[in-house]
Coordinates of C-alpha atoms in Angstrom, one line a residue:
M1 CA -4.3 -17.8 -12.9
R2 CA -0.9 -18.0 -14.7
K3 CA 1.8 -15.9 -12.5
E4 CA 5.1 -13.7 -14.2
G5 CA 8.0 -15.6 -13.5
P6 CA 11.2 -13.9 -12.5
K7 CA 12.4 -13.7 -16.2
E8 CA 9.3 -12.1 -17.4
N9 CA 9.5 -9.4 -14.8
S10 CA 12.9 -8.9 -15.6
I11 CA 12.4 -8.6 -19.4
R12 CA 9.2 -6.2 -17.9
R13 CA 11.4 -3.7 -16.0
M14 CA 14.0 -3.8 -18.5
A15 CA 11.7 -2.8 -21.1
S16 CA 10.0 -0.2 -18.9
N17 CA 13.7 1.6 -18.2
I18 CA 14.6 1.3 -21.9
N19 CA 11.3 3.0 -22.6
G20 CA 11.6 5.3 -20.1
L21 CA 15.2 6.6 -21.8
I22 CA 14.5 6.7 -25.3
N23 CA 11.2 8.2 -24.4
P24 CA 12.0 10.6 -21.6
E25 CA 9.3 12.8 -22.2
T26 CA 6.5 10.4 -21.2
K27 CA 8.2 9.9 -17.6
T28 CA 8.4 13.9 -17.4
E29 CA 4.9 13.9 -17.9
N30 CA 4.1 11.0 -15.3
S31 CA 6.5 12.8 -13.2
K32 CA 4.5 15.8 -13.4
D33 CA 0.7 14.0 -12.7
T34 CA 2.2 12.3 -10.1
L35 CA 3.3 15.9 -8.5
R36 CA -0.4 17.4 -9.2
R37 CA -1.7 14.3 -7.4
L38 CA 0.2 15.1 -4.4
W39 CA 0.0 18.8 -4.9
T40 CA -4.0 17.9 -4.7
Y41 CA -3.7 16.1 -1.1
L42 CA -1.6 19.1 0.1
G43 CA -4.1 21.5 -0.8
R44 CA -6.7 20.0 1.1
K45 CA -4.8 22.2 3.7
N46 CA -3.9 25.1 1.5
T47 CA -4.9 27.8 4.6
K48 CA -2.0 26.4 6.5
L49 CA 0.3 25.5 3.6
F50 CA -0.4 29.5 2.8
L51 CA 0.8 30.2 6.1
V52 CA 3.9 28.4 5.7
F53 CA 4.7 29.9 2.8
I54 CA 4.2 33.3 4.1
L55 CA 6.5 32.3 6.9
V56 CA 8.9 31.1 4.6
V57 CA 9.1 34.2 3.1
L58 CA 9.7 36.3 6.1
S59 CA 12.1 34.4 7.7
T60 CA 14.1 34.3 4.5
L61 CA 14.4 38.0 4.3
L62 CA 15.4 38.1 7.9
G63 CA 18.1 35.8 7.5
L64 CA 19.0 37.8 4.4
A65 CA 19.0 40.5 6.2
G66 CA 22.2 39.6 8.1
P67 CA 24.9 40.1 5.3
Y68 CA 23.6 43.7 4.8
L69 CA 23.8 44.6 8.2
I70 CA 27.7 42.9 8.2
G71 CA 28.3 44.8 5.6
L72 CA 27.0 48.3 7.0
A73 CA 29.1 47.1 10.7
I74 CA 32.6 46.7 9.0
D75 CA 32.4 50.2 6.7
S76 CA 31.0 51.8 10.2
I77 CA 34.4 50.8 11.2
K78 CA 36.8 53.6 9.2
L79 CA 39.6 51.6 8.7
G80 CA 42.9 53.7 9.3
Q81 CA 41.0 56.1 11.4
A82 CA 41.3 56.5 15.1
S83 CA 37.7 57.5 15.9
I84 CA 35.0 54.1 15.4
N85 CA 31.0 54.6 16.2
F86 CA 30.7 52.4 18.9
T87 CA 26.7 53.5 19.1
R88 CA 26.0 52.8 15.6
L89 CA 28.3 49.5 16.0
R90 CA 26.4 48.4 19.1
N91 CA 22.7 49.0 17.4
L92 CA 24.0 47.2 14.5
I93 CA 24.9 44.1 16.0
F94 CA 21.8 44.4 18.5
L95 CA 19.6 44.2 15.4
M96 CA 21.4 41.1 13.6
T97 CA 20.8 39.8 16.3
A98 CA 17.4 40.4 16.5
T99 CA 17.0 39.5 12.9
Y100 CA 18.7 36.1 13.3
L101 CA 16.6 34.9 16.4
L102 CA 13.4 36.2 14.6
S103 CA 14.3 34.0 11.6
T104 CA 15.2 31.4 13.6
F105 CA 12.1 31.0 15.8
L106 CA 10.2 31.2 12.4
T107 CA 11.9 28.6 10.8
W108 CA 10.8 26.4 13.6
L109 CA 7.1 27.8 13.4
Q110 CA 7.3 26.7 9.9
M111 CA 8.5 23.8 10.1
Y112 CA 6.1 22.7 12.9
I113 CA 2.9 23.6 11.0
M114 CA 4.4 21.9 8.0
I115 CA 4.7 18.6 10.0
D116 CA 1.1 18.5 11.2
I117 CA 0.4 19.4 7.1
S118 CA 2.2 16.4 6.1
Q119 CA 1.2 14.3 8.7
K120 CA -2.4 14.5 8.0
T121 CA -1.7 14.0 4.4
I122 CA 0.4 11.0 4.7
R123 CA -2.7 10.0 6.9
N124 CA -4.7 10.9 3.9
I125 CA -3.2 8.7 2.0
R126 CA -2.8 5.6 3.8
R127 CA -6.4 6.1 4.6
D128 CA -7.2 6.3 0.5
I129 CA -4.6 3.3 -0.1
F130 CA -6.0 1.1 2.6
E131 CA -9.9 1.7 1.4
K132 CA -9.1 1.1 -1.7
L133 CA -7.3 -2.1 -0.7
Q134 CA -10.6 -3.1 1.0
S135 CA -12.6 -2.4 -2.1
L136 CA -10.3 -4.3 -4.6
P137 CA -11.6 -7.8 -6.0
L138 CA -9.9 -11.3 -4.5
S139 CA -8.3 -11.4 -8.0
F140 CA -5.9 -8.3 -7.1
F141 CA -4.2 -9.8 -4.1
E142 CA -4.1 -12.8 -6.2
L143 CA -1.4 -11.5 -8.5
K144 CA 0.6 -9.5 -5.6
T145 CA 2.5 -10.8 -2.7
H146 CA 1.6 -9.5 0.6
G147 CA 5.0 -8.2 1.7
E148 CA 5.1 -6.3 -1.9
L149 CA 1.9 -4.6 -0.9
M150 CA 2.5 -4.0 2.5
S151 CA 6.1 -2.5 1.1
R152 CA 3.6 0.2 -0.9
L153 CA 1.5 0.7 2.4
T154 CA 4.3 1.7 4.5
N155 CA 8.0 2.2 2.9
D156 CA 6.7 4.1 -0.2
V157 CA 4.2 6.0 1.6
E158 CA 6.8 7.2 4.5
N159 CA 9.1 8.0 1.6
I160 CA 6.6 10.9 0.3
N161 CA 6.2 11.8 4.0
H162 CA 10.0 12.7 4.4
S163 CA 9.9 14.1 1.4
L164 CA 6.9 16.6 2.0
T165 CA 8.3 17.4 5.5
Q166 CA 11.5 18.0 4.3
S167 CA 11.8 18.9 0.8
T168 CA 8.9 21.5 0.4
I169 CA 10.0 23.7 2.9
Q170 CA 13.7 23.4 1.8
L171 CA 12.1 24.2 -2.2
F172 CA 9.7 26.8 -0.8
T173 CA 13.1 28.7 1.0
S174 CA 15.5 27.9 -2.0
I175 CA 13.4 29.7 -4.5
I176 CA 12.6 32.4 -2.1
T177 CA 16.5 32.8 -1.2
I178 CA 17.5 32.7 -5.0
L179 CA 15.2 35.6 -5.8
G180 CA 15.7 37.1 -3.1
V181 CA 19.4 37.5 -3.3
A182 CA 19.3 38.0 -6.9
V183 CA 17.2 41.3 -6.4
I184 CA 19.6 42.6 -3.4
I185 CA 22.8 42.0 -5.5
F186 CA 21.8 43.5 -8.3
I187 CA 20.9 46.4 -6.6
I188 CA 24.5 46.5 -5.0
N189 CA 26.5 45.8 -7.7
P190 CA 24.7 44.8 -11.2
I191 CA 28.2 44.1 -12.7
L192 CA 29.2 41.5 -9.7
A193 CA 25.6 40.0 -10.0
L194 CA 25.2 39.4 -13.7
L195 CA 29.0 37.4 -13.0
S196 CA 27.3 35.1 -9.9
L197 CA 24.7 34.4 -12.2
I198 CA 27.1 33.0 -15.3
T199 CA 27.5 29.5 -13.8
I200 CA 23.4 28.7 -13.1
P201 CA 22.9 27.7 -16.5
I202 CA 25.3 24.9 -15.6
G203 CA 24.0 23.4 -12.6
I204 CA 20.4 23.2 -14.0
I205 CA 21.4 21.1 -17.4
I206 CA 23.6 19.0 -15.0
T207 CA 20.1 18.6 -12.7
K208 CA 18.3 18.1 -15.5
I209 CA 20.5 15.5 -17.7
I210 CA 21.0 13.1 -14.1
S211 CA 17.6 13.2 -13.4
N212 CA 16.2 11.3 -16.0
R213 CA 17.5 8.7 -15.4
T214 CA 17.8 8.6 -11.8
R215 CA 14.1 8.7 -10.9
N216 CA 14.2 4.9 -13.5
Y217 CA 16.9 3.9 -10.6
F218 CA 14.8 5.1 -7.9
S219 CA 11.6 3.6 -9.4
E220 CA 13.5 0.0 -9.7
Q221 CA 14.9 0.5 -6.0
Q222 CA 11.1 0.8 -4.4
T223 CA 10.4 -2.0 -6.3
E224 CA 12.8 -4.7 -5.3
L225 CA 11.8 -3.6 -1.8
G226 CA 8.8 -4.4 -2.5
N227 CA 10.2 -7.8 -3.7
L228 CA 12.1 -8.4 -0.7
N229 CA 9.5 -7.2 1.2
G230 CA 7.2 -10.0 -0.3
H231 CA 9.9 -12.5 0.5
I232 CA 10.4 -12.0 3.9
E233 CA 6.8 -11.9 4.6
E234 CA 5.8 -14.9 2.4
N235 CA 8.8 -17.0 4.5
I236 CA 7.7 -16.1 7.8
T237 CA 4.0 -17.1 7.2
G238 CA 5.2 -20.2 5.6
L239 CA 8.1 -21.1 8.2
K240 CA 7.1 -24.3 9.2
V241 CA 6.7 -25.6 5.6
I242 CA 10.2 -24.7 4.9
K243 CA 11.6 -26.2 7.9
A244 CA 9.5 -29.5 7.5
F245 CA 11.0 -30.0 3.9
A246 CA 14.7 -28.9 5.0
Q247 CA 14.5 -26.1 2.4
E248 CA 16.1 -23.2 5.2
E249 CA 19.7 -23.0 2.5
K250 CA 17.1 -22.4 -1.0
S251 CA 15.2 -19.6 1.1
I252 CA 18.4 -18.2 2.3
E253 CA 19.8 -18.2 -1.9
K254 CA 16.4 -16.6 -3.0
F255 CA 16.8 -13.8 -0.3
N256 CA 20.6 -13.4 -0.9
E257 CA 19.5 -13.1 -5.1
I258 CA 16.7 -10.2 -4.1
N259 CA 19.3 -8.9 -1.7
I260 CA 21.7 -8.3 -4.2
R261 CA 19.4 -7.1 -6.9
L262 CA 18.1 -4.6 -4.3
R263 CA 21.7 -3.4 -3.5
K264 CA 22.4 -2.7 -6.9
S265 CA 19.9 -0.7 -7.8
S266 CA 20.2 1.4 -4.6
V267 CA 23.8 1.4 -5.7
R268 CA 22.9 2.6 -9.2
A269 CA 20.4 5.0 -7.6
Q270 CA 22.5 7.1 -5.1
I271 CA 25.5 7.0 -7.7
Y272 CA 23.6 8.8 -10.2
S273 CA 21.7 10.7 -7.8
G274 CA 25.0 11.6 -5.9
I275 CA 26.8 12.9 -9.0
I276 CA 24.6 15.9 -8.9
L277 CA 25.7 17.9 -5.8
P278 CA 29.4 17.6 -6.4
L279 CA 28.7 19.0 -9.9
V280 CA 26.7 21.5 -8.6
N281 CA 29.3 22.8 -6.1
I282 CA 31.9 22.8 -8.5
S283 CA 29.7 24.9 -10.6
N284 CA 29.0 27.3 -7.6
N285 CA 32.9 27.5 -6.3
L286 CA 33.3 29.0 -9.8
S287 CA 31.0 31.7 -9.9
F288 CA 32.1 32.4 -5.9
A289 CA 35.9 32.6 -7.2
I290 CA 34.9 35.2 -10.1
V291 CA 33.1 37.3 -7.4
A292 CA 35.9 37.3 -5.3
I293 CA 38.8 38.0 -7.9
V294 CA 36.3 40.6 -9.8
G295 CA 35.3 42.1 -6.2
G296 CA 38.7 42.4 -5.0
V297 CA 40.1 44.2 -8.1
M298 CA 37.4 46.4 -7.9
G299 CA 38.0 47.4 -4.2
A300 CA 41.4 48.2 -4.9
R301 CA 40.6 50.2 -7.2
G302 CA 38.0 52.3 -4.8
V303 CA 34.9 51.5 -6.9
I304 CA 33.6 49.8 -3.8
T305 CA 34.1 49.7 -0.5
I306 CA 35.6 46.5 1.8
G307 CA 32.2 46.6 3.3
T308 CA 30.3 46.1 0.1
I309 CA 33.1 43.4 -1.0
A310 CA 32.2 41.2 2.5
M311 CA 28.5 41.5 2.2
F312 CA 28.8 40.8 -1.6
L313 CA 30.9 37.4 -0.7
S314 CA 28.5 36.2 1.8
Y315 CA 25.5 37.0 -0.7
S316 CA 27.6 35.1 -3.4
R317 CA 27.7 32.3 -1.2
I318 CA 24.1 32.4 0.2
F319 CA 23.2 32.4 -3.6
T320 CA 24.9 28.8 -4.4
R321 CA 23.5 27.2 -1.5
P322 CA 20.0 26.9 -2.4
I323 CA 21.1 26.0 -6.0
T324 CA 22.8 22.9 -4.3
E325 CA 19.9 22.5 -1.9
I326 CA 17.3 21.9 -4.9
A327 CA 19.7 19.7 -6.5
N328 CA 19.8 17.7 -3.4
Q329 CA 16.2 18.1 -3.0
Y330 CA 15.6 17.0 -6.3
N331 CA 17.1 13.5 -5.7
M332 CA 14.6 13.3 -3.0
V333 CA 11.6 14.5 -5.1
Q334 CA 12.5 11.8 -7.2
S335 CA 12.5 9.0 -4.4
A336 CA 9.1 10.5 -3.3
I337 CA 7.8 10.3 -6.7
A338 CA 8.8 6.6 -7.3
G339 CA 6.9 5.8 -4.4
A340 CA 3.8 7.8 -4.6
E341 CA 3.5 6.2 -8.5
R342 CA 3.5 2.8 -6.7
V343 CA 0.6 4.0 -4.3
F344 CA -1.5 5.7 -7.0
E345 CA -0.7 2.3 -8.9
I346 CA -2.8 0.7 -6.5
I347 CA -5.7 3.9 -6.0
D348 CA -6.2 3.9 -9.6
E349 CA -7.2 -0.2 -9.8
T350 CA -10.7 -1.3 -10.3
S351 CA -12.6 -1.6 -7.3
E352 CA -15.4 -3.6 -6.6
K353 CA -18.0 -1.4 -8.1
D354 CA -21.7 -2.5 -7.7
L355 CA -24.3 -0.3 -10.3
K356 CA -25.6 3.0 -9.0
E357 CA -29.0 2.4 -10.1
G358 CA -31.4 -0.3 -9.7
L359 CA -30.0 -2.1 -6.2
V360 CA -32.1 -3.4 -4.2
E361 CA -30.9 -4.8 -0.5
L362 CA -33.2 -7.9 0.6
D363 CA -34.8 -7.6 4.1
K364 CA -35.4 -11.4 4.8
V365 CA -33.9 -14.3 2.7
N366 CA -35.6 -17.3 2.3
G367 CA -32.6 -19.1 0.9
E368 CA -33.7 -20.2 -3.0
I369 CA -30.6 -20.1 -4.9
I370 CA -31.1 -20.7 -8.9
F371 CA -27.8 -20.8 -11.5
K372 CA -28.9 -20.5 -14.7
N373 CA -26.3 -21.0 -17.6
V374 CA -23.5 -19.9 -15.8
N375 CA -20.2 -19.4 -17.3
F376 CA -16.9 -18.2 -16.1
A377 CA -13.7 -17.9 -16.6
Y378 CA -10.3 -15.8 -15.0
K379 CA -9.8 -13.2 -17.7
D380 CA -8.4 -14.8 -20.7
E381 CA -7.6 -18.6 -19.4
E382 CA -9.7 -21.3 -20.3
I383 CA -13.5 -21.6 -19.5
V384 CA -13.9 -22.6 -15.4
L385 CA -17.3 -23.2 -15.6
E386 CA -19.3 -24.1 -18.0
N387 CA -23.0 -24.3 -18.8
I388 CA -23.8 -24.8 -14.8
N389 CA -27.8 -24.9 -13.8
F390 CA -29.0 -26.2 -10.5
I391 CA -31.9 -25.0 -8.6
V392 CA -31.4 -24.8 -4.5
K393 CA -35.0 -24.2 -2.7
P394 CA -34.9 -22.6 0.9
G395 CA -33.6 -24.9 3.6
Q396 CA -32.3 -27.4 1.1
K397 CA -28.6 -29.1 1.7
I398 CA -26.7 -29.1 -1.3
A399 CA -23.4 -31.0 -1.6
L400 CA -20.9 -30.2 -4.1
V401 CA -18.0 -32.6 -4.7
G402 CA -15.3 -33.4 -7.3
E403 CA -11.3 -33.2 -7.7
T404 CA -9.3 -30.7 -7.1
G405 CA -9.4 -27.8 -9.2
A406 CA -12.7 -29.0 -10.7
G407 CA -14.7 -25.7 -9.8
K408 CA -16.3 -26.4 -6.7
T409 CA -14.8 -23.4 -5.1
T410 CA -15.6 -21.3 -7.7
I411 CA -19.3 -21.8 -7.8
V412 CA -19.3 -20.3 -3.9
N413 CA -16.9 -17.7 -5.1
L414 CA -19.5 -16.4 -7.9
L415 CA -22.6 -16.7 -5.3
M416 CA -20.4 -14.5 -3.2
R417 CA -19.5 -12.4 -6.1
F418 CA -15.8 -12.7 -5.0
Y419 CA -16.1 -12.7 -9.0
D420 CA -18.4 -11.5 -11.7
L421 CA -19.7 -13.6 -14.3
H422 CA -18.8 -13.9 -18.0
S423 CA -22.5 -15.2 -18.7
G424 CA -25.5 -16.5 -17.3
E425 CA -27.3 -15.3 -13.9
I426 CA -27.4 -16.4 -10.5
L427 CA -30.6 -15.8 -8.1
I428 CA -31.1 -15.5 -4.7
D429 CA -34.9 -15.4 -4.0
G430 CA -35.8 -14.4 -7.5
C431 CA -33.7 -11.7 -7.6
N432 CA -30.1 -11.4 -9.5
I433 CA -27.1 -10.9 -7.4
N434 CA -25.9 -8.5 -9.4
K435 CA -28.7 -6.3 -8.6
I436 CA -28.1 -6.6 -4.9
T437 CA -26.0 -4.7 -3.1
R438 CA -22.7 -7.0 -2.2
K439 CA -22.7 -5.9 1.6
N440 CA -26.3 -6.7 1.4
L441 CA -25.8 -9.8 -0.4
R442 CA -22.6 -10.9 1.9
N443 CA -24.9 -10.2 4.8
N444 CA -27.2 -12.8 4.1
I445 CA -24.0 -15.3 3.8
S446 CA -22.1 -17.0 6.3
M447 CA -19.0 -18.9 5.2
V448 CA -16.8 -21.1 6.7
L449 CA -13.6 -20.7 4.5
Q450 CA -11.5 -23.8 3.8
D451 CA -8.2 -22.0 5.3
N452 CA -10.0 -20.3 8.4
Y453 CA -8.1 -17.3 9.7
L454 CA -8.2 -15.7 13.0
F455 CA -7.3 -12.3 14.0
A456 CA -4.9 -10.6 16.6
G457 CA -7.0 -10.5 19.5
T458 CA -9.4 -12.6 22.1
I459 CA -11.4 -15.7 21.4
M460 CA -14.6 -13.3 22.2
E461 CA -13.4 -11.3 19.8
N462 CA -12.9 -13.4 17.0
I463 CA -15.9 -15.5 17.3
R464 CA -18.1 -11.5 17.4
Y465 CA -16.2 -11.0 14.1
G466 CA -19.5 -12.5 12.6
K467 CA -21.8 -10.4 14.5
L468 CA -19.7 -6.8 15.7
D469 CA -22.9 -6.4 18.5
A470 CA -23.6 -9.3 19.4
T471 CA -23.5 -10.3 23.3
D472 CA -21.3 -12.2 25.2
E473 CA -23.8 -14.6 25.9
E474 CA -24.8 -14.8 22.0
V475 CA -21.2 -15.6 21.5
R476 CA -21.0 -18.4 23.8
K477 CA -24.2 -19.8 22.4
A478 CA -22.8 -20.0 19.1
A479 CA -19.3 -21.4 20.5
K480 CA -21.8 -24.3 21.8
L481 CA -23.3 -25.0 19.1
A482 CA -20.1 -25.6 17.2
N483 CA -18.8 -27.4 20.1
A484 CA -15.9 -25.2 20.7
H485 CA -17.6 -24.3 24.4
L486 CA -15.5 -26.8 26.0
F487 CA -12.1 -26.5 24.4
I488 CA -12.4 -22.7 25.0
L489 CA -13.1 -23.4 29.1
K490 CA -9.8 -25.3 28.9
L491 CA -7.8 -22.2 27.7
T492 CA -5.7 -20.0 30.9
E493 CA -8.3 -16.8 30.0
G494 CA -11.1 -18.6 28.4
Y495 CA -13.2 -16.3 25.8
D496 CA -10.3 -13.7 27.2
T497 CA -7.3 -15.7 25.7
L498 CA -5.6 -13.6 23.4
V499 CA -4.4 -15.4 20.0
T500 CA -2.0 -14.6 17.4
E501 CA -2.3 -13.6 14.1
G502 CA -3.7 -16.3 12.3
G503 CA -4.5 -18.2 15.5
N504 CA -1.4 -20.3 14.9
S505 CA -1.4 -20.7 19.0
L506 CA -4.3 -23.0 18.8
S507 CA -4.6 -26.3 16.7
Q508 CA -6.0 -26.5 13.1
G509 CA -9.5 -28.2 14.4
E510 CA -9.9 -25.5 17.4
R511 CA -9.4 -23.0 14.4
Q512 CA -11.8 -24.7 12.6
L513 CA -14.3 -24.7 15.8
L514 CA -13.7 -21.3 16.3
S515 CA -14.6 -19.8 12.5
I516 CA -17.8 -22.2 12.4
A517 CA -18.8 -20.3 15.7
R518 CA -18.4 -17.1 13.9
A519 CA -20.4 -18.6 11.0
I520 CA -23.2 -19.5 13.1
L521 CA -23.5 -16.4 15.4
A522 CA -24.0 -14.6 11.9
K523 CA -27.0 -15.9 11.6
A524 CA -27.6 -15.3 8.0
S525 CA -30.0 -17.7 5.7
I526 CA -27.8 -19.0 3.8
L527 CA -24.8 -21.1 4.6
I528 CA -21.2 -22.1 2.6
L529 CA -19.1 -24.6 4.1
D530 CA -16.1 -24.6 1.7
E531 CA -14.1 -28.1 2.8
A532 CA -15.0 -27.3 6.6
T533 CA -14.0 -30.7 7.8
S534 CA -11.2 -31.6 5.6
S535 CA -8.6 -30.5 8.2
V536 CA -9.9 -32.1 11.2
D537 CA -9.6 -35.6 13.2
T538 CA -12.7 -37.7 13.3
R539 CA -13.9 -37.0 16.9
T540 CA -13.7 -33.1 15.8
E541 CA -15.3 -33.8 12.6
I542 CA -18.0 -35.5 14.9
K543 CA -18.4 -32.7 16.9
I544 CA -18.7 -30.6 14.0
Q545 CA -21.2 -32.6 11.9
Q546 CA -23.4 -32.7 14.8
A547 CA -23.6 -28.6 15.0
M548 CA -23.9 -28.3 11.5
N549 CA -26.7 -30.6 11.6
T550 CA -28.3 -28.2 14.0
L551 CA -27.7 -25.3 12.3
M552 CA -28.9 -26.2 8.9
R553 CA -32.4 -27.2 9.6
D554 CA -33.6 -23.9 8.7
K555 CA -30.7 -22.2 6.2
T556 CA -30.2 -23.0 2.5
S557 CA -26.8 -24.7 2.6
L558 CA -24.0 -25.7 0.0
I559 CA -21.4 -28.0 1.2
I560 CA -17.7 -28.6 -0.8
A561 CA -16.5 -31.3 1.1
H562 CA -14.2 -34.1 0.5
R563 CA -15.0 -36.9 2.8
L564 CA -18.2 -38.0 1.1
S565 CA -19.7 -39.6 4.4
T566 CA -20.1 -36.2 5.6
I567 CA -23.2 -35.6 2.8
K568 CA -24.9 -38.7 2.5
D569 CA -28.1 -36.8 4.0
A570 CA -27.7 -34.0 1.5
D571 CA -31.0 -33.1 -0.4
Q572 CA -28.5 -33.1 -3.5
I573 CA -25.1 -33.8 -4.3
L574 CA -23.5 -32.2 -7.7
I575 CA -20.5 -33.9 -8.8
I576 CA -18.2 -31.4 -10.8
N577 CA -16.3 -32.4 -12.8
D578 CA -13.6 -30.0 -15.6
G579 CA -15.9 -27.2 -15.4
K580 CA -19.4 -29.2 -15.4
I581 CA -22.1 -30.5 -13.7
A582 CA -21.2 -34.4 -14.8
E583 CA -23.9 -35.5 -12.2
K584 CA -26.9 -35.0 -9.8
G585 CA -29.1 -36.6 -7.2
T586 CA -29.3 -38.0 -3.9
H587 CA -26.6 -40.2 -2.1
Q588 CA -28.6 -43.2 -3.3
Q589 CA -29.4 -42.0 -6.7
L590 CA -25.8 -41.4 -7.4
L591 CA -24.7 -44.9 -6.2
Q592 CA -27.1 -46.8 -8.7
Q593 CA -25.7 -44.9 -11.5
K594 CA -22.5 -46.7 -10.9
G595 CA -20.6 -43.4 -12.3
L596 CA -18.1 -40.9 -10.7
Y597 CA -19.6 -40.1 -7.6
Y598 CA -20.0 -44.3 -7.2
S599 CA -15.9 -44.5 -7.9
L600 CA -15.3 -41.5 -5.7
Y601 CA -17.0 -42.7 -2.5
Y602 CA -16.5 -46.4 -2.6
S603 CA -12.6 -45.5 -3.5
Q604 CA -12.8 -43.6 0.1
I605 CA -14.5 -46.3 1.8
S606 CA -11.5 -48.7 0.7
N607 CA -8.8 -46.2 1.7
R608 CA -10.5 -45.9 5.2
V609 CA -10.8 -49.5 5.5
S610 CA -7.3 -49.7 4.5

């Protein structure tokens, strides 16, 4: 399947950004939808969230009581008079201390509860995205790098987590503070209150204009971060190939290109978002200056007391602080929205879905396989398989032979329902595989992949992956059948030997043997060997072949092989050429036809002799 190149990716990103600038309402709607979905996740903890809201209100109101008490304390000191009401002053100081301490405790408590809410919310988001990844078809992963997916599962989710923990409480607090202060200052002095509010529209307009652009840049930043992670993951996985071809400099060059793009997008995002705070501060300072000047004039004329002026200036500063905080948190929210959109893109992907009605689960599979007029293409590309017809009787061994890209692996992928047919049908024991649940279908098929993968863990655990409830003795028996037992015993810890992710600490042949042992342990009625002996030496191949011959006596087996000498005893050999069955028959029958199989077979013999 054709993948987008760097140039096409760049054009697509540019078009997306231009569309966002030309049609900001589209981006706004997307932002609202994303926020609604995040709120849905938060809403599952609505009782605790309501408690947080109550605590925010209480702690904020207690905090707002401080300047009022300070004003009363100042007025209790009769300037120009010898007498001071120390009892009243002491009581006010005690009340201020208690108020601030209680407000601090409630602030800590709301943060404690909010952390619990956000962590459980993030856990649910991580769970949903991971479960979605498990349910997606192989075609999805063929278009994404592992590192890019990891970036969405880690960096983007953590970005959401940080925003939920910090921004939610801060936004609640800021809104309550603005409303609370607005009420208080209007009660104290309506004229000064109106003067304080003059510059608010300026801050709102500034934030609105700049934020429309910053979200595009934050989205681009997250995308480039995913690209960088993808490149790093790819290079770590393919490090041996990079070194073998001395391409370290080329790899570093590509890394630097992506890193520079990430730096540029990050700088744009931070610069544009950073403009908001100083501009809002200018607006807030202007408001404070106006209040200070007018309040001073009113105080000089005796319209208001000194305590009232001090009180009002404190509230004026408190009033502008949450406006600044909202502007600051808005940037964080924009970054979180960009990350959330990337997360929800995966969650919204179409899963491998079974039909809700008419599904069956096969209790016992005899192993008959029928391909009827099967046609398949990867999306809109050219036909990969055309009019494939063959029958495999229970217990038969069928070999698929052909050049690379002929369609051999696609045939077994269709049998496993990694992909769905375009037309035709595949039957197992007379039942259409589309009417069998995917889990039941795959439980009845053991598959040894061309690229064998071992998980980080012990050898015992890796073999047991074929049957999780298998006993240690069953695992050892499977290893013996796969001729893996002896080499396992030679390892330092035997079956308890730890292998690294991918099994890089073992040879290719050893990994192949362990994968075959895993398939043997599964005890499925149908066996698929996809290039099972293509990556091992002749001695190991003989060991595998002996084990396979024993294993395949009672099983229906489909074998994909390059070494034609290993399939001479197959009940039927299918020659796949350009997505069609060009020839079929036994080894002897195909040699007598002197067609493609004949040419391939004697070509391999000549190469071996040479």
